XYZ file of N, CA, C and O in Angstrom:
340
model
N 0.848 -1.178 0.000
C 0.000 0.000 0.000
C 0.892 1.239 0.000
O 1.764 1.394 0.844
N 0.674 2.133 -0.931
C 1.502 3.335 -1.001
C 0.940 4.426 -0.105
O -0.265 4.527 0.100
N 1.837 5.211 0.402
C 1.444 6.330 1.271
C 1.010 7.511 0.418
O 1.495 7.707 -0.683
N 0.111 8.302 0.978
C -0.310 9.525 0.300
C 0.844 10.520 0.311
O 1.591 10.605 1.284
N 0.997 11.291 -0.748
C 2.046 12.314 -0.754
C 1.728 13.388 0.288
O 0.566 13.666 0.571
N 2.762 13.975 0.866
C 2.539 15.037 1.849
C 3.732 15.997 1.869
O 4.840 15.630 1.515
N 3.442 17.208 2.260
C 4.445 18.254 2.419
C 4.154 18.970 3.725
O 2.995 19.242 4.034
N 5.183 19.259 4.494
C 5.011 20.017 5.721
C 5.110 21.507 5.411
O 6.064 21.952 4.781
N 4.111 22.233 5.841
C 4.075 23.686 5.653
C 4.427 24.360 6.977
O 3.959 23.945 8.031
N 5.254 25.379 6.913
C 5.639 26.168 8.082
C 4.901 27.501 8.031
O 4.952 28.195 7.017
N 4.226 27.846 9.097
C 3.431 29.068 9.161
C 3.940 29.961 10.286
O 4.257 29.460 11.367
N 3.998 31.245 10.037
C 4.358 32.227 11.061
C 3.291 33.319 11.067
O 2.960 33.883 10.028
N 2.759 33.594 12.249
C 1.785 34.670 12.412
C 2.571 35.958 12.623
O 3.371 36.061 13.550
N 2.339 36.936 11.757
C 3.059 38.211 11.831
C 2.265 39.287 12.546
O 2.836 40.147 13.213
N 0.942 39.251 12.400
C 0.104 40.312 12.959
C -1.284 39.754 13.241
O -1.785 38.919 12.493
N -1.872 40.248 14.319
C -3.230 39.835 14.686
C -3.971 41.062 15.207
O -3.431 41.804 16.024
N -5.180 41.265 14.718
C -5.982 42.405 15.153
C -7.410 41.932 15.419
O -8.113 41.538 14.482
N -7.800 41.979 16.679
C -9.166 41.580 17.011
C -10.167 42.648 16.592
O -11.292 42.339 16.235
N -9.765 43.905 16.607
C -10.683 44.964 16.195
C -10.995 44.874 14.698
O -12.116 45.146 14.278
N -10.010 44.483 13.894
C -10.225 44.307 12.451
C -10.591 42.868 12.103
O -10.846 42.564 10.941
N -10.539 41.981 13.127
C -10.836 40.549 12.943
C -9.956 39.960 11.834
O -10.427 39.371 10.877
N -8.646 40.113 12.031
C -7.668 39.798 10.998
C -6.438 39.124 11.586
O -5.954 39.516 12.644
N -5.956 38.104 10.886
C -4.673 37.477 11.182
C -3.859 37.530 9.896
O -4.361 37.170 8.822
N -2.611 37.992 10.000
C -1.730 38.048 8.839
C -0.469 37.257 9.132
O 0.002 37.216 10.271
N 0.072 36.627 8.095
C 1.277 35.846 8.295
C 1.874 35.378 6.990
O 1.533 35.869 5.918
N 2.781 34.417 7.117
C 3.448 33.856 5.954
C 3.504 32.342 6.084
O 3.503 31.802 7.186
N 3.537 31.682 4.934
C 3.588 30.220 4.864
C 4.675 29.839 3.872
O 4.777 30.424 2.795
N 5.469 28.835 4.253
C 6.509 28.303 3.384
C 6.303 26.802 3.286
O 6.138 26.122 4.306
N 6.309 26.297 2.041
C 6.161 24.853 1.827
C 6.709 24.488 0.459
O 6.398 25.151 -0.533
N 7.516 23.453 0.416
C 7.999 22.926 -0.851
C 8.650 23.943 -1.762
O 8.464 23.895 -2.974
N 9.392 24.877 -1.216
C 10.068 25.869 -2.032
C 9.209 27.071 -2.388
O 9.686 28.000 -3.031
N 7.959 27.080 -2.002
C 7.065 28.216 -2.240
C 6.990 29.069 -0.982
O 7.141 28.559 0.141
N 6.710 30.348 -1.155
C 6.551 31.280 -0.040
C 5.348 32.162 -0.331
O 5.267 32.767 -1.401
N 4.407 32.216 0.603
C 3.202 33.018 0.442
C 2.994 33.895 1.674
O 3.436 33.554 2.766
N 2.279 34.978 1.500
C 1.760 35.759 2.616
C 0.246 35.587 2.595
O -0.346 35.342 1.532
N -0.361 35.694 3.766
C -1.813 35.529 3.821
C -2.440 36.550 4.757
O -1.797 37.053 5.682
N -3.698 36.837 4.485
C -4.548 37.648 5.353
C -5.824 36.850 5.550
O -6.472 36.465 4.574
N -6.161 36.587 6.796
C -7.346 35.807 7.103
C -8.306 36.675 7.914
O -8.002 37.070 9.035
N -9.451 36.988 7.313
C -10.498 37.757 7.977
C -11.430 36.744 8.640
O -12.336 36.216 7.993
N -11.157 36.441 9.908
C -11.824 35.306 10.553
C -13.300 35.521 10.821
O -14.039 34.551 10.972
N -13.775 36.747 10.858
C -15.211 36.949 11.058
C -16.010 36.579 9.804
O -17.160 36.182 9.885
N -15.374 36.691 8.628
C -16.026 36.366 7.359
C -15.583 35.023 6.809
O -16.118 34.559 5.807
N -14.540 34.446 7.398
C -13.985 33.205 6.874
C -13.283 33.393 5.543
O -13.116 32.458 4.780
N -12.829 34.625 5.279
C -12.189 34.956 4.007
C -10.668 34.869 4.133
O -10.078 35.464 5.034
N -10.058 34.153 3.204
C -8.611 33.987 3.192
C -8.052 34.536 1.888
O -8.503 34.147 0.800
N -7.070 35.419 1.994
C -6.373 35.954 0.819
C -4.933 35.469 0.884
O -4.271 35.614 1.914
N -4.449 34.883 -0.223
C -3.097 34.339 -0.296
C -2.393 34.959 -1.504
O -2.937 34.976 -2.607
N -1.195 35.471 -1.287
C -0.377 36.070 -2.352
C 1.034 35.513 -2.267
O 1.502 35.230 -1.170
N 1.752 35.366 -3.351
C 1.351 35.607 -4.726
C 0.471 34.475 -5.248
O 0.285 33.455 -4.576
N -0.014 34.632 -6.445
C -0.918 33.643 -7.029
C -0.187 32.364 -7.427
O -0.808 31.299 -7.491
N 1.121 32.434 -7.656
C 1.895 31.256 -8.043
C 1.831 30.196 -6.952
O 2.282 30.422 -5.824
N 1.249 29.065 -7.235
C 1.139 27.971 -6.275
C 0.025 28.123 -5.261
O -0.118 27.297 -4.373
N -0.784 29.160 -5.379
C -1.844 29.415 -4.401
C -2.796 28.227 -4.263
O -3.204 27.870 -3.159
N -3.132 27.599 -5.370
C -4.061 26.470 -5.343
C -3.509 25.302 -4.524
O -4.283 24.506 -3.989
N -2.195 25.209 -4.416
C -1.585 24.124 -3.652
C -1.800 24.284 -2.150
O -1.856 23.296 -1.426
N -1.891 25.501 -1.663
C -1.880 25.752 -0.221
C -3.187 26.280 0.336
O -3.488 26.084 1.522
N -3.997 26.931 -0.455
C -5.123 27.698 0.071
C -6.108 26.856 0.894
O -6.463 27.249 1.998
N -6.555 25.729 0.395
C -7.529 24.915 1.139
C -6.944 24.354 2.433
O -7.578 24.401 3.482
N -5.722 23.820 2.349
C -5.085 23.262 3.547
C -4.825 24.353 4.585
O -4.989 24.130 5.788
N -4.419 25.529 4.136
C -4.173 26.649 5.050
C -5.458 27.076 5.740
O -5.469 27.276 6.959
N -6.546 27.182 5.009
C -7.820 27.573 5.612
C -8.270 26.538 6.640
O -8.698 26.900 7.744
N -8.129 25.254 6.330
C -8.498 24.202 7.305
C -7.653 24.331 8.575
O -8.162 24.201 9.683
N -6.348 24.582 8.412
C -5.484 24.741 9.576
C -5.905 25.951 10.405
O -5.994 25.876 11.630
N -6.156 27.079 9.746
C -6.542 28.300 10.465
C -7.848 28.105 11.230
O -7.972 28.548 12.378
N -8.806 27.442 10.633
C -10.078 27.187 11.324
C -9.883 26.274 12.529
O -10.487 26.477 13.579
N -9.025 25.279 12.387
C -8.789 24.315 13.467
C -7.973 24.938 14.613
O -8.230 24.673 15.787
N -6.996 25.776 14.291
C -6.075 26.325 15.292
C -6.454 27.742 15.726
O -5.699 28.387 16.457
N -7.590 28.206 15.309
C -8.052 29.582 15.473
C -7.623 30.249 16.775
O -6.883 31.225 16.770
N -8.034 29.756 17.899
C -7.799 30.433 19.179
C -6.415 30.180 19.760
O -6.062 30.749 20.779
N -5.612 29.362 19.114
C -4.277 29.055 19.612
C -3.196 29.893 18.939
O -2.048 29.891 19.365
N -3.546 30.603 17.884
C -2.563 31.369 17.121
C -2.186 32.664 17.836
O -3.049 33.363 18.343
N -0.888 32.959 17.858
C -0.394 34.174 18.498
C 0.628 34.841 17.591
O 1.397 34.163 16.910
N 0.659 36.174 17.574
C 1.673 36.879 16.776
C 3.077 36.436 17.173
O 3.381 36.271 18.354
N 3.920 36.205 16.176
C 5.281 35.737 16.427
C 5.366 34.232 16.558
O 6.460 33.686 16.609
N 4.214 33.568 16.588
C 4.208 32.117 16.748
C 4.535 31.401 15.450
O 4.188 31.844 14.370
N 5.247 30.281 15.586
C 5.576 29.420 14.450
C 4.791 28.133 14.581
O 4.761 27.521 15.662
N 4.176 27.702 13.485
C 3.322 26.524 13.487
C 3.631 25.696 12.256
O 4.195 26.188 11.282
N 3.260 24.430 12.290
C 3.455 23.543 11.145
C 2.188 22.723 10.944
O 1.497 22.378 11.904
N 1.888 22.425 9.690
C 0.777 21.544 9.362
C 1.126 20.784 8.089
O 2.025 21.171 7.346
N 0.430 19.692 7.855
C 0.696 18.829 6.724
C -0.287 19.089 5.607
O -1.494 19.166 5.840
N 0.238 19.201 4.406
C -0.562 19.345 3.198
C -0.508 18.006 2.479
O 0.580 17.464 2.261
N -1.650 17.445 2.125
C -1.703 16.143 1.463
C -1.421 16.280 -0.031
O -2.238 15.973 -0.870
N -0.230 16.773 -0.337
C 0.233 16.898 -1.726
C 1.746 17.031 -1.686
O 2.304 17.484 -0.688
N 2.377 16.624 -2.741
C 3.827 16.781 -2.856
C 4.089 17.978 -3.753
O 3.619 18.025 -4.881
N 4.784 18.983 -3.245
C 5.062 20.194 -4.034
C 6.356 20.009 -4.794
O 7.322 19.543 -4.338
């Protein structure tokens, strides 16, 4: 039985604002680097640049929803993406 492909993504929270209901940070995985803005009151996630965005966006949103109240500015986190980049 073969294992599913996976890549570990490293996430860093750079800024958090409860008044704006916003978390901003960066994600690195498989040689790609993205910045993100997550408007948690609307569940809206913006990921830049567009190169490779489709690889990370869904997995990143699932991680953010799951880890919501545990995220802190300056914090480093890791999660697994079920794809090989």
